[in-house]
Coordinates of C-alpha atoms in Angstrom, one line a residue:
Chain A
M1 CA -29.5 -24.7 -16.6
I2 CA -32.6 -22.7 -17.6
D3 CA -35.9 -24.1 -16.3
A4 CA -38.4 -23.2 -19.1
L5 CA -41.3 -23.2 -16.6
R6 CA -39.7 -21.3 -13.7
R7 CA -40.6 -17.7 -13.2
V8 CA -39.8 -15.7 -10.1
V9 CA -41.4 -12.6 -8.6
I10 CA -39.0 -11.0 -6.1
G11 CA -40.2 -8.3 -3.8
V12 CA -37.5 -6.3 -2.2
G13 CA -37.6 -4.1 0.8
N14 CA -37.3 -3.5 4.5
P15 CA -40.5 -4.4 6.3
Q16 CA -39.7 -2.1 9.1
R17 CA -39.4 1.1 7.0
G18 CA -42.7 2.3 5.8
D19 CA -43.0 2.5 2.0
D20 CA -39.7 0.7 1.6
A21 CA -41.7 -2.5 2.1
A22 CA -43.8 -1.8 -1.1
G23 CA -42.0 -4.6 -3.1
R24 CA -42.6 -7.2 -0.5
E25 CA -46.2 -6.1 -0.1
V26 CA -46.8 -6.7 -3.8
V27 CA -45.5 -10.3 -3.3
V28 CA -47.7 -10.8 -0.2
R29 CA -50.8 -9.8 -2.3
L30 CA -49.9 -12.3 -5.0
R31 CA -49.8 -15.3 -2.7
N32 CA -52.1 -18.1 -3.6
R33 CA -53.2 -16.4 -6.8
L34 CA -50.6 -17.5 -9.4
P35 CA -50.1 -20.6 -11.5
P36 CA -47.6 -23.4 -10.6
G37 CA -44.0 -22.6 -11.6
V38 CA -44.2 -19.0 -10.3
E39 CA -42.1 -18.6 -7.2
L40 CA -42.8 -15.7 -4.9
I41 CA -39.9 -14.4 -2.9
E42 CA -39.4 -11.7 -0.4
E43 CA -35.9 -10.3 0.1
F44 CA -34.2 -7.6 2.1
G45 CA -32.3 -6.4 -1.0
E46 CA -28.9 -8.0 -0.8
S47 CA -27.7 -8.6 -4.3
A48 CA -26.2 -12.0 -4.2
A49 CA -29.4 -13.4 -2.7
I50 CA -31.4 -11.8 -5.5
L51 CA -28.9 -13.1 -8.1
A52 CA -29.3 -16.6 -6.7
H53 CA -33.1 -16.5 -7.0
M54 CA -32.9 -15.3 -10.6
E55 CA -30.4 -17.9 -11.7
G56 CA -32.0 -20.5 -14.0
A57 CA -35.3 -18.8 -14.2
R58 CA -36.9 -18.1 -17.6
A59 CA -38.5 -14.9 -16.4
A60 CA -37.9 -12.6 -13.4
Y61 CA -40.1 -9.8 -12.1
L62 CA -38.5 -7.6 -9.5
V63 CA -40.4 -5.2 -7.4
D64 CA -38.7 -2.5 -5.3
A65 CA -39.4 0.9 -3.7
C66 CA -37.6 3.9 -5.0
A67 CA -37.2 7.6 -4.3
S68 CA -36.8 9.6 -7.5
G69 CA -38.7 12.7 -6.8
V70 CA -41.8 12.0 -8.9
P71 CA -45.2 11.9 -7.1
P72 CA -45.5 9.0 -4.6
G73 CA -47.3 6.0 -5.9
T74 CA -45.9 6.3 -9.4
V75 CA -44.8 3.0 -10.7
H76 CA -41.7 2.9 -12.9
R77 CA -41.2 -0.1 -15.3
F78 CA -37.9 -1.1 -16.7
D79 CA -37.3 -3.9 -19.2
V80 CA -33.9 -4.7 -17.9
A81 CA -33.4 -7.7 -20.2
A82 CA -33.6 -5.3 -23.2
S83 CA -31.3 -2.6 -21.9
C84 CA -29.0 -1.8 -19.1
L85 CA -30.3 0.2 -16.2
P86 CA -29.3 3.8 -16.4
R87 CA -26.0 4.4 -14.7
S88 CA -27.7 6.9 -12.3
L89 CA -29.7 4.0 -10.9
R90 CA -26.6 2.1 -9.7
A91 CA -25.7 3.0 -6.3
C92 CA -22.1 4.0 -5.6
S93 CA -22.3 2.1 -2.4
T94 CA -19.7 0.9 0.0
H95 CA -21.6 -2.2 1.2
G96 CA -25.2 -2.3 0.2
L97 CA -25.2 -4.0 -3.1
G98 CA -28.9 -3.9 -4.1
I99 CA -31.3 -4.9 -6.7
A100 CA -29.7 -2.8 -9.5
E101 CA -26.4 -4.4 -8.8
A102 CA -28.0 -7.8 -8.8
I103 CA -29.3 -7.2 -12.3
E104 CA -26.1 -5.9 -13.7
L105 CA -24.1 -8.6 -12.0
A106 CA -26.3 -11.3 -13.5
R107 CA -25.9 -9.6 -16.9
A108 CA -22.1 -9.6 -16.5
L109 CA -22.1 -13.3 -15.5
G110 CA -24.5 -14.2 -18.3
T111 CA -27.2 -15.4 -15.9
L112 CA -29.9 -12.7 -16.4
P113 CA -33.2 -14.3 -17.3
E114 CA -34.2 -13.7 -20.9
H115 CA -37.3 -11.9 -19.6
C116 CA -36.6 -9.5 -16.7
I117 CA -38.8 -6.6 -15.7
L118 CA -38.1 -4.3 -12.8
Y119 CA -41.0 -2.4 -11.2
A120 CA -40.1 0.4 -8.8
V121 CA -42.8 2.0 -6.7
E122 CA -42.2 5.6 -5.8
G123 CA -42.4 5.9 -2.0
E124 CA -43.6 8.7 0.2
S125 CA -42.4 8.0 3.7
Y126 CA -39.9 5.7 5.3
G127 CA -40.4 6.0 9.0
L128 CA -39.0 3.3 11.3
G129 CA -41.8 0.8 12.1
A130 CA -44.3 2.7 10.0
P131 CA -46.9 1.0 7.8
L132 CA -47.2 1.7 4.1
S133 CA -48.6 5.2 3.3
S134 CA -52.1 5.1 1.8
T135 CA -50.9 6.4 -1.5
V136 CA -48.3 3.6 -1.8
R137 CA -50.8 1.0 -0.5
A138 CA -53.1 1.9 -3.4
A139 CA -50.2 1.7 -5.9
V140 CA -49.1 -1.7 -4.4
S141 CA -52.7 -3.1 -4.9
S142 CA -52.9 -2.0 -8.5
L143 CA -49.4 -3.2 -9.3
A144 CA -50.3 -6.6 -7.8
E145 CA -53.4 -6.8 -10.0
H146 CA -51.3 -5.9 -13.0
L147 CA -48.7 -8.5 -12.3
A148 CA -51.2 -11.2 -11.6
T149 CA -52.7 -10.5 -15.1
E150 CA -49.3 -10.4 -16.7
L151 CA -48.2 -13.6 -15.1
M152 CA -51.5 -15.4 -16.1
Q153 CA -51.3 -14.2 -19.7
S154 CA -47.7 -14.9 -20.2
R155 CA -47.8 -18.6 -19.0
P156 CA -45.1 -20.5 -20.8
G157 CA -46.5 -22.7 -23.5
Chain B
M1 CA -52.8 1.0 -14.1
A2 CA -50.5 3.9 -14.9
T3 CA -47.0 2.8 -15.7
K4 CA -44.4 4.9 -17.3
T5 CA -40.7 4.6 -17.9
I6 CA -38.7 7.6 -16.6
K7 CA -35.2 8.2 -15.4
V8 CA -34.8 7.6 -11.7
D9 CA -32.0 9.4 -9.9
Y10 CA -31.5 6.5 -7.6
L11 CA -33.2 3.3 -6.7
A12 CA -32.6 2.4 -3.1
R13 CA -33.3 0.8 0.1
V14 CA -33.8 4.2 1.7
E15 CA -33.3 3.5 5.3
G16 CA -30.6 6.1 5.6
E17 CA -27.3 7.1 4.3
G18 CA -23.7 6.5 5.1
A19 CA -21.6 9.5 4.5
L20 CA -17.9 10.1 4.8
K21 CA -16.5 13.5 5.2
I22 CA -12.8 14.2 5.1
V23 CA -11.4 17.7 5.7
I24 CA -8.0 18.5 4.3
H25 CA -6.3 21.7 5.6
D26 CA -3.0 22.9 4.1
G27 CA -2.3 19.5 2.5
A28 CA -2.9 17.6 5.7
I29 CA -5.9 15.6 7.0
Q30 CA -7.7 17.6 9.6
S31 CA -10.6 15.3 10.3
A32 CA -12.4 12.3 9.0
E33 CA -16.0 11.6 9.9
L34 CA -18.0 8.6 9.0
N35 CA -21.7 8.8 9.7
I36 CA -23.8 5.7 9.8
F37 CA -27.5 5.4 10.8
E38 CA -27.9 2.9 13.5
P39 CA -31.0 0.7 13.5
P40 CA -30.5 -1.1 16.8
R41 CA -31.6 2.0 18.8
F42 CA -35.1 1.6 17.3
F43 CA -35.1 -2.1 18.2
E44 CA -34.2 -1.4 21.8
A45 CA -37.4 0.5 22.2
L46 CA -39.4 -2.1 20.2
L47 CA -38.2 -4.9 22.5
R48 CA -39.5 -3.2 25.7
G49 CA -42.7 -4.8 26.9
R50 CA -42.4 -7.8 24.7
A51 CA -42.1 -11.4 26.0
Y52 CA -38.6 -12.8 26.3
T53 CA -39.6 -15.5 23.9
E54 CA -40.1 -12.9 21.1
A55 CA -36.6 -11.5 21.4
P56 CA -35.0 -13.9 18.8
D57 CA -37.5 -13.1 16.1
I58 CA -37.5 -9.3 16.7
T59 CA -33.7 -9.0 16.9
A60 CA -33.2 -11.1 13.7
R61 CA -34.9 -8.3 11.9
I62 CA -32.3 -5.7 12.8
C63 CA -29.9 -6.7 10.0
G64 CA -30.5 -8.5 6.7
I65 CA -26.8 -9.4 6.5
C66 CA -26.2 -10.7 10.0
P67 CA -29.5 -11.7 11.5
V68 CA -28.0 -14.8 13.1
A69 CA -25.6 -12.8 15.3
Y70 CA -28.3 -10.4 16.5
Q71 CA -30.7 -13.2 17.2
M72 CA -28.2 -15.5 18.9
S73 CA -26.8 -12.7 21.1
A74 CA -30.3 -12.1 22.2
V75 CA -30.9 -15.8 22.9
H76 CA -27.6 -16.0 24.9
A77 CA -28.3 -12.9 26.9
V78 CA -31.9 -14.1 27.8
E79 CA -30.6 -17.5 28.8
N80 CA -27.9 -15.8 30.9
A81 CA -30.8 -14.0 32.7
L82 CA -32.7 -17.2 33.2
G83 CA -29.6 -19.0 34.5
V84 CA -29.4 -21.6 31.7
E85 CA -26.3 -22.9 30.0
I86 CA -26.7 -24.9 26.8
I87 CA -24.4 -27.7 26.1
G88 CA -24.0 -30.7 23.7
P89 CA -25.6 -30.9 20.3
I90 CA -27.7 -27.7 20.6
R91 CA -24.6 -25.7 21.4
D92 CA -22.9 -27.3 18.4
L93 CA -25.8 -26.5 16.1
R94 CA -25.5 -22.9 17.2
R95 CA -21.8 -22.8 16.3
L96 CA -22.8 -24.3 12.9
L97 CA -25.3 -21.5 12.4
Y98 CA -22.5 -18.9 13.0
C99 CA -20.3 -20.8 10.5
G100 CA -23.1 -20.2 7.9
E101 CA -23.4 -16.6 8.6
W102 CA -19.7 -15.9 8.6
I103 CA -19.3 -17.7 5.3
E104 CA -22.1 -15.8 3.6
S105 CA -21.2 -12.4 5.0
H106 CA -17.5 -12.7 4.5
A107 CA -17.8 -14.2 1.0
L108 CA -20.0 -11.3 -0.1
H109 CA -17.7 -8.7 1.4
I110 CA -14.5 -10.2 0.0
T111 CA -15.7 -10.9 -3.5
L112 CA -18.1 -8.1 -4.4
L113 CA -17.2 -5.3 -2.1
H114 CA -13.5 -5.3 -1.2
A115 CA -11.7 -7.1 -4.0
P116 CA -12.7 -4.5 -6.6
D117 CA -10.7 -1.9 -4.6
F118 CA -7.6 -4.0 -4.9
L119 CA -8.0 -5.0 -8.5
G120 CA -8.8 -1.4 -9.6
Y121 CA -12.5 -1.7 -10.5
E122 CA -15.2 0.8 -9.7
S123 CA -17.6 -2.0 -8.7
G124 CA -18.1 -5.7 -8.3
I125 CA -20.1 -5.7 -11.6
A126 CA -17.2 -4.2 -13.5
M127 CA -14.9 -6.8 -11.9
A128 CA -17.3 -9.6 -12.8
R129 CA -16.9 -9.0 -16.5
E130 CA -13.2 -9.8 -16.3
H131 CA -12.9 -11.9 -13.2
G132 CA -16.0 -14.0 -13.7
D133 CA -14.5 -17.2 -12.2
A134 CA -13.5 -15.4 -9.0
V135 CA -17.0 -13.9 -8.7
R136 CA -18.7 -17.2 -9.3
R137 CA -16.5 -18.8 -6.7
G138 CA -17.4 -16.1 -4.2
L139 CA -21.1 -16.5 -5.0
M140 CA -20.8 -20.3 -4.6
L141 CA -19.3 -19.8 -1.2
K142 CA -22.0 -17.4 -0.2
K143 CA -24.6 -19.9 -1.3
A144 CA -23.0 -22.6 0.9
G145 CA -23.2 -20.3 3.9
N146 CA -26.9 -19.5 3.0
E147 CA -27.7 -23.2 2.9
I148 CA -26.3 -23.8 6.4
V149 CA -28.4 -21.0 7.8
A150 CA -31.5 -22.2 5.8
A151 CA -31.0 -25.8 7.0
L152 CA -30.9 -24.8 10.7
A153 CA -32.9 -21.6 10.8
G154 CA -35.6 -22.2 8.3
R155 CA -35.0 -19.1 6.3
E156 CA -31.9 -17.5 5.1
I157 CA -32.9 -14.0 6.0
H158 CA -34.6 -13.6 9.4
P159 CA -34.1 -17.1 10.7
V160 CA -37.3 -18.4 12.4
N161 CA -36.3 -21.8 13.9
V162 CA -34.2 -20.4 16.7
R163 CA -35.7 -20.0 20.1
V164 CA -34.5 -19.2 23.6
G165 CA -33.3 -22.6 25.0
G166 CA -32.5 -24.1 21.6
F167 CA -34.4 -24.7 18.4
Y168 CA -38.0 -25.4 17.5
R169 CA -36.8 -28.4 15.6
A170 CA -33.3 -29.9 15.4
P171 CA -32.2 -31.2 12.1
R172 CA -31.9 -35.0 11.5
K173 CA -28.4 -36.2 10.9
R174 CA -29.2 -37.3 7.4
E175 CA -30.5 -33.8 6.6
L176 CA -27.0 -32.4 7.2
A177 CA -25.3 -34.9 4.9
P178 CA -25.9 -33.0 1.6
L179 CA -24.6 -29.9 3.3
A180 CA -21.3 -31.6 4.1
E181 CA -20.8 -32.5 0.4
R182 CA -21.3 -28.9 -0.6
L183 CA -19.1 -27.7 2.2
E184 CA -16.2 -29.8 1.1
R185 CA -16.3 -28.0 -2.2
A186 CA -16.7 -24.7 -0.4
R187 CA -13.7 -25.4 1.7
D188 CA -11.6 -25.9 -1.4
A189 CA -13.0 -22.7 -2.8
A190 CA -12.2 -20.9 0.4
L191 CA -8.6 -22.0 0.2
E192 CA -8.5 -20.7 -3.3
T193 CA -9.9 -17.4 -2.1
V194 CA -7.2 -17.1 0.6
L195 CA -4.5 -17.5 -2.0
W196 CA -6.3 -15.2 -4.5
T197 CA -6.5 -12.4 -2.0
A198 CA -3.0 -13.0 -0.8
G199 CA -1.8 -12.1 -4.3
F200 CA -3.3 -8.5 -4.1
E201 CA -1.1 -5.5 -3.5
F202 CA -1.5 -4.0 -0.1
P203 CA -0.6 -0.5 1.0
D204 CA 2.2 -0.8 3.5
R205 CA 0.4 0.6 6.5
E206 CA 0.1 -0.6 10.1
R207 CA -1.4 0.7 13.3
N208 CA -0.9 -0.2 16.9
Y209 CA -4.5 -1.2 17.4
T210 CA -6.3 -2.1 20.6
F211 CA -7.9 -5.4 19.5
V212 CA -11.0 -6.6 21.3
A213 CA -12.5 -10.0 20.7
L214 CA -14.0 -13.0 22.4
Q215 CA -11.6 -15.6 23.6
H216 CA -12.5 -19.2 24.4
P217 CA -10.0 -21.7 25.8
E218 CA -10.4 -24.2 23.0
E219 CA -12.3 -22.6 20.1
Y220 CA -12.0 -19.8 17.6
P221 CA -14.8 -17.6 19.0
F222 CA -18.3 -17.4 17.7
N223 CA -20.8 -17.2 20.5
E224 CA -19.0 -17.9 23.7
G225 CA -15.9 -16.7 25.6
R226 CA -14.5 -13.9 27.6
I227 CA -14.0 -10.4 26.2
V228 CA -10.3 -9.8 25.9
S229 CA -8.1 -7.1 24.5
S230 CA -4.5 -6.9 23.2
R231 CA -3.9 -4.6 26.2
G232 CA -4.8 -7.1 28.9
L233 CA -8.5 -6.6 29.3
D234 CA -10.1 -9.9 30.3
I235 CA -13.8 -9.7 31.4
T236 CA -17.2 -11.4 31.2
A237 CA -20.0 -9.9 29.1
R238 CA -21.6 -8.8 32.4
E239 CA -18.7 -6.4 32.8
Y240 CA -18.9 -4.9 29.3
E241 CA -20.7 -1.7 30.2
A242 CA -18.3 -1.1 33.1
N243 CA -15.4 -1.2 30.7
F244 CA -16.8 0.3 27.5
E245 CA -18.6 3.5 27.1
E246 CA -20.6 5.1 24.3
M247 CA -20.0 8.7 23.6
H248 CA -21.8 11.3 21.5
V249 CA -19.4 12.8 19.0
E250 CA -19.6 16.4 18.1
R251 CA -21.1 17.1 14.6
S252 CA -22.5 13.5 14.5
T253 CA -25.6 11.8 15.6
A254 CA -23.9 8.5 16.0
L255 CA -22.6 7.0 19.3
H256 CA -19.0 6.0 19.3
S257 CA -17.8 3.3 21.7
R258 CA -14.6 3.7 23.6
L259 CA -12.7 1.3 25.9
R260 CA -12.4 3.2 29.1
G261 CA -8.8 4.3 29.6
A262 CA -7.7 3.1 26.1
G263 CA -9.9 5.0 23.7
A264 CA -10.8 3.7 20.2
Y265 CA -10.5 0.0 19.7
L266 CA -11.0 -2.6 16.9
T267 CA -13.3 -5.6 16.8
G268 CA -13.8 -8.0 13.9
P269 CA -11.7 -10.4 11.8
L270 CA -8.4 -8.7 12.4
A271 CA -9.0 -8.5 16.2
R272 CA -10.2 -12.1 16.4
Y273 CA -7.2 -13.3 14.3
N274 CA -4.6 -11.5 16.4
L275 CA -6.1 -12.7 19.7
N276 CA -7.1 -16.2 18.6
F277 CA -4.7 -17.4 15.9
A278 CA -3.7 -20.5 18.0
R279 CA -7.3 -21.6 18.0
L280 CA -7.7 -21.7 14.2
S281 CA -7.9 -25.2 12.8
P282 CA -4.6 -26.6 11.3
I283 CA -5.9 -26.1 7.7
A284 CA -6.7 -22.4 8.4
Q285 CA -3.3 -21.8 10.1
D286 CA -1.5 -23.5 7.2
A287 CA -3.4 -21.3 4.7
A288 CA -2.5 -18.2 6.7
R289 CA 1.2 -19.1 6.5
A290 CA 0.8 -19.9 2.7
A291 CA -0.7 -16.4 2.4
G292 CA 2.3 -14.9 4.0
L293 CA 0.6 -14.0 7.3
G294 CA 2.1 -14.7 10.7
S295 CA 0.1 -15.2 13.9
S296 CA -0.5 -11.5 14.0
C297 CA -1.4 -8.8 11.5
A298 CA -1.7 -5.1 12.0
N299 CA -2.2 -4.0 8.4
P300 CA -5.9 -3.4 8.0
Y301 CA -5.7 -3.7 4.2
R302 CA -4.8 -7.3 4.7
S303 CA -8.1 -7.9 6.5
I304 CA -9.4 -9.2 3.2
V305 CA -7.0 -12.1 3.6
V306 CA -7.9 -12.6 7.2
R307 CA -11.6 -12.7 6.2
A308 CA -10.8 -15.4 3.6
I309 CA -9.0 -17.4 6.3
E310 CA -12.1 -17.1 8.5
V311 CA -14.2 -18.4 5.7
L312 CA -11.9 -21.3 5.4
Y313 CA -12.0 -21.9 9.1
A314 CA -15.8 -21.7 9.1
C315 CA -16.1 -24.3 6.3
D316 CA -13.7 -26.6 8.1
E317 CA -15.4 -26.1 11.5
A318 CA -18.9 -26.7 9.9
L319 CA -17.7 -30.0 8.5
R320 CA -16.3 -31.0 11.8
I321 CA -19.6 -30.2 13.6
I322 CA -21.7 -32.0 11.0
E323 CA -19.4 -35.1 11.1
R324 CA -19.7 -35.5 14.9
Y325 CA -23.4 -34.4 15.2
E326 CA -25.7 -36.5 17.2
E327 CA -29.4 -35.6 17.2
P328 CA -30.4 -34.1 20.6
D329 CA -33.1 -35.9 22.7
T330 CA -35.0 -32.6 22.8
P331 CA -34.5 -29.6 20.5
A332 CA -34.7 -27.1 23.4
V333 CA -34.4 -27.0 27.2
P334 CA -37.3 -25.9 29.3
L335 CA -37.1 -22.4 30.8
E336 CA -38.8 -20.7 33.7
P337 CA -39.0 -16.9 33.6
R338 CA -37.7 -14.9 36.5
A339 CA -36.8 -11.3 37.3
A340 CA -33.2 -11.0 36.3
T341 CA -30.7 -9.3 33.9
G342 CA -28.7 -11.2 31.4
Y343 CA -25.7 -10.3 29.3
A344 CA -24.1 -11.8 26.2
A345 CA -21.4 -10.9 23.6
T346 CA -21.0 -12.9 20.4
E347 CA -18.9 -12.5 17.3
A348 CA -20.9 -11.2 14.4
P349 CA -18.9 -11.4 11.1
R350 CA -17.9 -7.8 11.4
G351 CA -17.2 -7.8 15.1
L352 CA -18.3 -8.0 18.7
L353 CA -22.0 -7.6 19.3
Y354 CA -23.2 -7.0 22.9
H355 CA -26.7 -7.4 24.2
R356 CA -28.2 -6.9 27.7
Y357 CA -31.8 -7.7 28.7
R358 CA -33.6 -6.9 32.0
L359 CA -36.6 -9.2 32.5
D360 CA -39.6 -8.9 34.8
A361 CA -40.7 -11.9 36.8
D362 CA -43.2 -13.0 34.1
G363 CA -40.5 -12.8 31.4
T364 CA -41.5 -9.4 30.0
I365 CA -38.5 -7.5 28.6
A366 CA -38.2 -4.3 30.8
E367 CA -35.1 -3.0 29.1
A368 CA -32.8 -4.0 26.2
R369 CA -29.4 -2.7 25.3
I370 CA -27.7 -3.5 22.0
V371 CA -24.2 -2.4 21.0
P372 CA -23.5 -3.3 17.3
P373 CA -20.0 -3.9 16.0
T374 CA -20.0 -1.0 13.6
S375 CA -20.5 1.6 16.3
Q376 CA -17.6 0.0 18.2
N377 CA -15.4 0.2 15.1
Q378 CA -16.5 3.6 14.0
A379 CA -13.9 5.6 15.9
T380 CA -11.1 3.3 14.7
I381 CA -12.2 3.6 11.1
E382 CA -12.0 7.4 11.4
E383 CA -8.5 7.1 13.0
D384 CA -7.4 4.9 10.2
L385 CA -8.5 7.5 7.7
V386 CA -6.7 10.3 9.5
S387 CA -3.5 8.1 9.9
F388 CA -3.4 6.7 6.4
V389 CA -5.0 9.0 3.9
G390 CA -2.5 11.8 4.5
G391 CA 0.0 9.5 2.7
F392 CA -2.3 9.3 -0.3
L393 CA -3.1 13.0 -0.9
H394 CA -0.8 13.1 -4.0
L395 CA -3.1 10.7 -5.7
P396 CA -5.7 12.0 -8.3
R397 CA -9.0 12.8 -6.7
D398 CA -10.8 9.7 -8.0
T399 CA -8.1 7.4 -6.9
L400 CA -8.0 9.2 -3.5
R401 CA -11.7 8.7 -3.1
R402 CA -11.4 5.0 -3.9
R403 CA -8.5 4.6 -1.4
C404 CA -10.7 6.3 1.3
E405 CA -13.5 3.9 0.6
Q406 CA -11.1 1.0 0.6
T407 CA -9.9 2.1 4.0
V408 CA -13.4 2.2 5.3
R409 CA -14.2 -1.2 3.8
N410 CA -11.2 -2.8 5.5
H411 CA -13.5 -3.0 8.5
D412 CA -16.7 -4.0 6.7
P413 CA -19.0 -1.5 8.4
C414 CA -22.5 -2.7 8.4
I415 CA -24.0 0.1 6.4
S416 CA -26.0 -2.4 4.4
C417 CA -28.8 -2.8 6.9
S418 CA -29.2 0.9 7.2
A419 CA -27.9 2.6 4.1
H420 CA -26.8 2.0 0.6
F421 CA -25.0 5.1 -0.3
L422 CA -21.6 6.3 0.8
R423 CA -21.2 9.9 -0.1
L424 CA -17.7 11.1 0.0
E425 CA -17.1 14.8 0.6
V426 CA -13.5 15.9 0.5
A427 CA -13.3 19.5 1.7
D428 CA -10.2 21.4 0.9
R429 CA -9.6 24.4 3.2

């Protein structure tokens, strides 16, 4: 059942791997700033868990790190409710079903929220135990501001 | 802020990559090499100099899929160093926690990762479009496992309620009642899953494995028992390093474990099943028979059925534990640090997980050693490829690639906490 008020922001990443934590850091920066009904969630990236968080939500905002070769700190935005993720985004993985798979699995099962946006922050370095790079830290701050505004403006009526 | 929409080559957890390389020479398999990045090495260094009380929270971060096993192995090893043995309700709650982790990990692997190989789909997503009910059933099972872990550990990923000596807070009996209701439905779903997987077609391949698993006199093993093998090994965790060695393999950065004198060995569901069938609950044994399995199984492709039987057992065992649960007087036993070394082996969903900690007198961790299941199984996975794939070389390249991946997935290597890509390179020489 869809909860008309429920919106989720899911930050995905490994907190021990440098810029891979970008998505989670965005969620951390949104804490205590958003209206009731917005759930803030941090995840490692396992798809079934992400799928479960999205189920029944009116809107989902997913934030992840990515490595596509563009300058670090670039933020990609995909309206995944409107169209499928490009095939090249889906990992041909043996085990790690990630965020892209969670989205397409939700679509296949008919549980994708009607409003679903994926933000992907281009990372720079992914060292074990490393903090965010300064470039990505700046991108994370500005994405958090952008999301805070978007979530305040698009409050369900 | 600047946002733009462009094509991204891949979107990833970028911790590393799993890669599989198979070399075929004159129509025969010459070598198979599976490379997996291993995060525990980093954590061994991170643990040094930290207080023993921090070990559960640090080790729970090694893997997003099986944090409980890492955390509990650490707890058991530290308790072994401090000379403490946990009994009664706290011990039962720990078994319950393992039930949760096995259910969620196995349900995910069976439904979304391994089943597509058998049903001829490129991915779980493609399979979900035509087998929605099976996927929903698997996801329901996984959720039931998550709820056990969340109820006991506070958070599904990176449990925080576990401590050396017990828990920060033990659940009230009434808090576990709603779990039982869900678990009864999950047990039915698990039985359906056993029968569903039993109907798949399995390549007719077997190997004479050296199985290694924990064994306990009365229980199917989770977190206690002796380390035994199908070739007569019978040791305590303390003797693990005297009997197993890790070797650097040429052309690979990974360490491969070998049983001294016996070579490659297999841990995980198939090993546990073969060494512990008699300790499965009656409902799990009956399901195994209904699925056409005897008390032993050496066909690794049937591991998907064995995994489903373990999910059924874990649901059944969780219900048994919840039914007889009595709240403990205190959630944890008091501990005194001392200079000592402790050892533990437990059964992570995908196999044996060994930990050793050397503590200073004030409880500081002076040295940590962690041997994950995947590095133990890696040599066997490569041997499986060399043994089996030669019989599949007549298949079209795409089908061959899928069969290779299926062969790797038989043993559910934990690539997920380290890498999301399996690149397959088949070199014809």
